Amino acid sequence: MQNIVILGTGGTIAGTGQDPERSWQYKAAQLSVAQLVDAVPELRHVPLEAVQVAQVDSKDMSWAVWRELGRELQKHLAREDVAGVVITHGTDTLDETAYLLHRLVDGDKPVVLTAAMRPATALDADGPGNLRDAVRVVQEAAQRGLGGVVAVLHGRIWAGAQVRKACSSELDAFDGGGKPPLALVDDQGQWSNVVTPWPASGGAGWQVLASPLPRVEIITSHADADGWLVEAALAHARQNGPLKGLVLAGTGHGTLHKGLEAVLAHAAAQGVTIWRSSRVARGGVGSREGDVFAACGDLTPAQARVALVLYLLGV
Ligand code: ASP
């Protein structure tokens, strides 16, 4: 059991540009995952299989891509000769995919997402180092018996349920919403500051991805928020199919503008399930006595949307 499968989905890690010094001018999702592997000399003697699952800028991530990814993950994780899987991904929606996989992955093998902030053609490309680290983390985690979903970026291992993009420009772009990384990994593959216990994945399985996606939207509370968008969504739903859920990206500890609250009562009465998260980067939203709408804990609004989709599908 020593093979590692690398599933490619696109992203900046597979991006290319004309000018190596202008790393911000590029197109994501251009190189194949096999090309990404070939560019890392340290991986030459590791038994790897590269499989292209999708080729998207992750800002365009979709249920359809997740379904494909789930199918491939299920297939390769079930193989006796496979120690674990690496997924190359864009940074923009990595938090959503990581959280979804955290909920669904079953079994005890490691699944490691990685990405890059600079395209493969940039002078300071971070993709090759991140990919090398991700493969080493699969090897080390498998050896330590640590299964589950993590993300490896810039020398840090983040829990799949906590990881999020926290900076839009720096190489050190991710954090855990106030939670520390699970471990640090150096450029020799050595781990330090390891957190215990290592989080286990949810184990819900892949069946849910075969279901059609229930419509769940995110609404932000802000100055002057009066529920206009919610009313528009309800009117649209009457013609085009049901709105099943709303995730609120509230202020502070998940609080809402009073103008929005009034309209949300109307939505709830029409059968829309409503959950509360926060637009604040750290601290999350805990349950409190008298809550009208359920609190989403530490999840980002986008992760909370994934959680609500799963809930509506019975997971
Ligand atoms: N737009 C890119 C993506 O998410 C950004 C990145 O990968 O850094 O695919």
GROMACS .gro file of C-alpha atoms in nm, residues 60-291:
model
  232
   60ASP     CA    1  -1.636   2.812  -1.102
   61MET     CA    2  -1.657   2.505  -0.876
   62SER     CA    3  -1.982   2.311  -0.903
   63TRP     CA    4  -2.183   2.017  -0.772
   64ALA     CA    5  -2.106   1.842  -1.104
   65VAL     CA    6  -1.729   1.866  -1.047
   66TRP     CA    7  -1.771   1.752  -0.687
   67ARG     CA    8  -1.968   1.452  -0.813
   68GLU     CA    9  -1.680   1.355  -1.046
   69LEU     CA   10  -1.426   1.413  -0.771
   70GLY     CA   11  -1.627   1.196  -0.533
   71ARG     CA   12  -1.646   0.918  -0.790
   72GLU     CA   13  -1.268   0.917  -0.838
   73LEU     CA   14  -1.194   0.944  -0.468
   74GLN     CA   15  -1.422   0.655  -0.387
   75LYS     CA   16  -1.259   0.442  -0.656
   76HIS     CA   17  -0.898   0.510  -0.558
   77LEU     CA   18  -0.941   0.511  -0.180
   78ALA     CA   19  -1.092   0.163  -0.208
   79ARG     CA   20  -0.776   0.027  -0.378
   80GLU     CA   21  -0.555  -0.182  -0.153
   81ASP     CA   22  -0.237  -0.057  -0.318
   82VAL     CA   23  -0.321   0.312  -0.254
   83ALA     CA   24  -0.198   0.483   0.065
   84GLY     CA   25  -0.390   0.806   0.010
   85VAL     CA   26  -0.490   1.078  -0.235
   86VAL     CA   27  -0.370   1.431  -0.311
   87ILE     CA   28  -0.608   1.677  -0.479
   88THR     CA   29  -0.473   1.980  -0.664
   89HIS     CA   30  -0.731   2.261  -0.646
   90GLY     CA   31  -0.777   2.634  -0.682
   91THR     CA   32  -0.748   2.842  -0.368
   92ASP     CA   33  -1.076   3.032  -0.415
   93THR     CA   34  -1.319   2.758  -0.313
   94LEU     CA   35  -1.078   2.519  -0.146
   95ASP     CA   36  -1.261   2.575   0.184
   96GLU     CA   37  -1.585   2.445   0.032
   97THR     CA   38  -1.437   2.134  -0.130
   98ALA     CA   39  -1.231   2.055   0.180
   99TYR     CA   40  -1.535   2.082   0.405
  100LEU     CA   41  -1.754   1.874   0.171
  101LEU     CA   42  -1.491   1.600   0.151
  102HIS     CA   43  -1.436   1.615   0.527
  103ARG     CA   44  -1.804   1.531   0.571
  104LEU     CA   45  -1.816   1.256   0.308
  105VAL     CA   46  -1.484   1.070   0.316
  106ASP     CA   47  -1.506   0.735   0.490
  107GLY     CA   48  -1.228   0.491   0.577
  108ASP     CA   49  -0.894   0.573   0.733
  109LYS     CA   50  -0.675   0.692   0.446
  110PRO     CA   51  -0.547   1.049   0.417
  111VAL     CA   52  -0.689   1.289   0.158
  112VAL     CA   53  -0.475   1.601   0.115
  113LEU     CA   54  -0.578   1.909  -0.079
  114THR     CA   55  -0.319   2.153  -0.206
  115ALA     CA   56  -0.313   2.465  -0.421
  116ALA     CA   57  -0.098   2.765  -0.510
  117MET     CA   58  -0.119   3.142  -0.501
  118ARG     CA   59   0.117   3.185  -0.799
  119PRO     CA   60   0.082   3.023  -1.140
  120ALA     CA   61   0.322   2.749  -1.247
  121THR     CA   62   0.509   2.991  -1.476
  122ALA     CA   63   0.579   3.252  -1.205
  123LEU     CA   64   0.935   3.311  -1.082
  124ASP     CA   65   0.815   3.257  -0.726
  125ALA     CA   66   0.575   2.969  -0.806
  126ASP     CA   67   0.462   2.803  -0.483
  127GLY     CA   68   0.280   2.511  -0.647
  128PRO     CA   69   0.575   2.270  -0.679
  129GLY     CA   70   0.670   2.304  -0.311
  130ASN     CA   71   0.310   2.267  -0.199
  131LEU     CA   72   0.261   1.958  -0.417
  132ARG     CA   73   0.580   1.801  -0.283
  133ASP     CA   74   0.466   1.872   0.075
  134ALA     CA   75   0.118   1.732   0.008
  135VAL     CA   76   0.257   1.402  -0.122
  136ARG     CA   77   0.489   1.376   0.176
  137VAL     CA   78   0.199   1.448   0.411
  138VAL     CA   79   0.003   1.159   0.260
  139GLN     CA   80   0.303   0.930   0.316
  140GLU     CA   81   0.362   1.046   0.671
  141ALA     CA   82  -0.006   1.053   0.769
  142ALA     CA   83  -0.058   0.702   0.628
  143GLN     CA   84   0.241   0.580   0.827
  144ARG     CA   85   0.108   0.740   1.146
  145GLY     CA   86  -0.241   0.597   1.080
  146LEU     CA   87  -0.392   0.945   1.045
  147GLY     CA   88  -0.678   0.939   0.797
  148GLY     CA   89  -0.917   1.216   0.701
  149VAL     CA   90  -0.918   1.535   0.497
  150VAL     CA   91  -0.656   1.806   0.539
  151ALA     CA   92  -0.513   2.087   0.327
  152VAL     CA   93  -0.139   2.146   0.297
  153LEU     CA   94  -0.035   2.497   0.202
  154HIS     CA   95   0.276   2.704   0.270
  155GLY     CA   96   0.420   2.457   0.520
  156ARG     CA   97   0.103   2.420   0.724
  157ILE     CA   98  -0.144   2.134   0.756
  158TRP     CA   99  -0.501   2.256   0.807
  159ALA     CA  100  -0.808   2.055   0.909
  160GLY     CA  101  -1.050   2.008   0.619
  161ALA     CA  102  -1.339   2.135   0.832
  162GLN     CA  103  -1.156   2.453   0.932
  163VAL     CA  104  -0.935   2.564   0.644
  164ARG     CA  105  -1.024   2.887   0.464
  165LYS     CA  106  -0.862   3.147   0.241
  166ALA     CA  107  -0.779   3.445   0.459
  167CYS     CA  108  -0.564   3.657   0.228
  168SER     CA  109  -0.619   3.729  -0.139
  169SER     CA  110  -0.257   3.796  -0.234
  170GLU     CA  111   0.014   3.657  -0.004
  171LEU     CA  112   0.169   3.310  -0.036
  172ASP     CA  113   0.069   3.246   0.326
  173ALA     CA  114  -0.299   3.279   0.239
  174PHE     CA  115  -0.487   3.027   0.456
  175ASP     CA  116  -0.589   2.994   0.816
  176GLY     CA  117  -0.821   2.788   1.033
  177GLY     CA  118  -1.070   3.058   1.133
  178GLY     CA  119  -0.880   3.114   1.456
  179LYS     CA  120  -0.789   2.748   1.505
  180PRO     CA  121  -0.419   2.659   1.474
  181PRO     CA  122  -0.281   2.437   1.199
  182LEU     CA  123  -0.282   2.063   1.276
  183ALA     CA  124   0.094   2.062   1.220
  184LEU     CA  125   0.376   2.241   1.045
  185VAL     CA  126   0.569   2.062   0.772
  186ASP     CA  127   0.918   2.171   0.670
  187ASP     CA  128   1.080   2.139   0.328
  188GLN     CA  129   1.233   1.805   0.430
  189GLY     CA  130   0.887   1.671   0.516
  190GLN     CA  131   0.942   1.682   0.895
  191TRP     CA  132   0.636   1.759   1.107
  192SER     CA  133   0.629   1.977   1.419
  193ASN     CA  134   0.370   2.131   1.653
  194VAL     CA  135   0.132   1.839   1.589
  195VAL     CA  136  -0.216   1.889   1.733
  196THR     CA  137  -0.394   1.597   1.901
  197PRO     CA  138  -0.636   1.442   1.852
  198TRP     CA  139  -0.618   1.440   1.472
  199PRO     CA  140  -0.969   1.511   1.340
  200ALA     CA  141  -1.152   1.212   1.189
  201SER     CA  142  -1.360   1.265   0.876
  202GLY     CA  143  -1.741   1.250   0.883
  203GLY     CA  144  -1.774   0.924   0.691
  204ALA     CA  145  -2.113   1.001   0.533
  205GLY     CA  146  -2.014   0.831   0.206
  206TRP     CA  147  -2.058   0.929  -0.158
  207GLN     CA  148  -2.420   0.842  -0.229
  208VAL     CA  149  -2.539   1.195  -0.153
  209LEU     CA  150  -2.350   1.337  -0.454
  210ALA     CA  151  -2.582   1.144  -0.688
  211SER     CA  152  -2.877   1.357  -0.569
  212PRO     CA  153  -2.979   1.676  -0.748
  213LEU     CA  154  -2.849   1.987  -0.572
  214PRO     CA  155  -3.114   2.160  -0.357
  215ARG     CA  156  -3.100   2.537  -0.406
  216VAL     CA  157  -2.933   2.708  -0.110
  217GLU     CA  158  -2.821   3.071  -0.136
  218ILE     CA  159  -2.612   3.299   0.087
  219ILE     CA  160  -2.743   3.638   0.201
  220THR     CA  161  -2.521   3.893   0.375
  221SER     CA  162  -2.641   4.129   0.647
  222HIS     CA  163  -2.503   4.484   0.617
  223ALA     CA  164  -2.601   4.847   0.659
  224ASP     CA  165  -2.942   4.906   0.499
  225ALA     CA  166  -3.004   4.532   0.449
  226ASP     CA  167  -3.381   4.520   0.412
  227GLY     CA  168  -3.441   4.173   0.267
  228TRP     CA  169  -3.495   4.301  -0.088
  229LEU     CA  170  -3.282   4.017  -0.227
  230VAL     CA  171  -3.468   3.759  -0.022
  231GLU     CA  172  -3.802   3.883  -0.155
  232ALA     CA  173  -3.659   3.871  -0.507
  233ALA     CA  174  -3.537   3.514  -0.452
  234LEU     CA  175  -3.878   3.404  -0.322
  235ALA     CA  176  -4.052   3.561  -0.621
  236HIS     CA  177  -3.805   3.395  -0.860
  237ALA     CA  178  -3.850   3.060  -0.685
  238ARG     CA  179  -4.226   3.074  -0.746
  239GLN     CA  180  -4.157   3.059  -1.123
  240ASN     CA  181  -3.834   2.858  -1.137
  241GLY     CA  182  -3.832   2.596  -0.864
  242PRO     CA  183  -3.800   2.602  -0.488
  243LEU     CA  184  -3.553   2.788  -0.275
  244LYS     CA  185  -3.476   2.524  -0.011
  245GLY     CA  186  -3.231   2.702   0.213
  246LEU     CA  187  -3.066   3.030   0.302
  247VAL     CA  188  -2.737   3.078   0.483
  248LEU     CA  189  -2.705   3.417   0.644
  249ALA     CA  190  -2.363   3.575   0.659
  250GLY     CA  191  -2.453   3.786   0.960
  251THR     CA  192  -2.271   4.064   1.138
  252GLY     CA  193  -2.066   3.983   1.452
  253HIS     CA  194  -2.197   3.673   1.627
  254GLY     CA  195  -2.444   3.604   1.345
  255THR     CA  196  -2.669   3.904   1.410
  256LEU     CA  197  -2.901   4.041   1.141
  257HIS     CA  198  -3.030   4.381   1.033
  258LYS     CA  199  -3.386   4.420   1.163
  259GLY     CA  200  -3.505   4.492   0.808
  260LEU     CA  201  -3.369   4.158   0.694
  261GLU     CA  202  -3.515   3.975   0.995
  262ALA     CA  203  -3.869   4.072   0.905
  263VAL     CA  204  -3.840   3.931   0.555
  264LEU     CA  205  -3.668   3.614   0.675
  265ALA     CA  206  -3.968   3.528   0.891
  266HIS     CA  207  -4.169   3.539   0.570
  267ALA     CA  208  -3.918   3.306   0.395
  268ALA     CA  209  -3.918   3.061   0.686
  269ALA     CA  210  -4.297   3.050   0.676
  270GLN     CA  211  -4.269   2.944   0.312
  271GLY     CA  212  -4.056   2.643   0.408
  272VAL     CA  213  -3.706   2.784   0.353
  273THR     CA  214  -3.456   2.644   0.605
  274ILE     CA  215  -3.245   2.930   0.739
  275TRP     CA  216  -2.907   2.901   0.914
  276ARG     CA  217  -2.683   3.173   1.056
  277SER     CA  218  -2.309   3.215   1.004
  278SER     CA  219  -2.094   3.526   1.031
  279ARG     CA  220  -1.907   3.754   0.791
  280VAL     CA  221  -1.642   3.791   1.065
  281ALA     CA  222  -1.321   3.596   0.999
  282ARG     CA  223  -1.276   3.432   1.339
  283GLY     CA  224  -1.487   3.315   1.630
  284GLY     CA  225  -1.781   3.158   1.450
  285VAL     CA  226  -2.143   3.161   1.566
  286GLY     CA  227  -2.246   2.944   1.861
  287SER     CA  228  -2.600   2.843   1.955
  288ARG     CA  229  -2.775   3.067   2.209
  289GLU     CA  230  -3.101   3.030   2.398
  290GLY     CA  231  -3.391   3.170   2.200
  291ASP     CA  232  -3.220   3.139   1.860
   0.00000   0.00000   0.00000
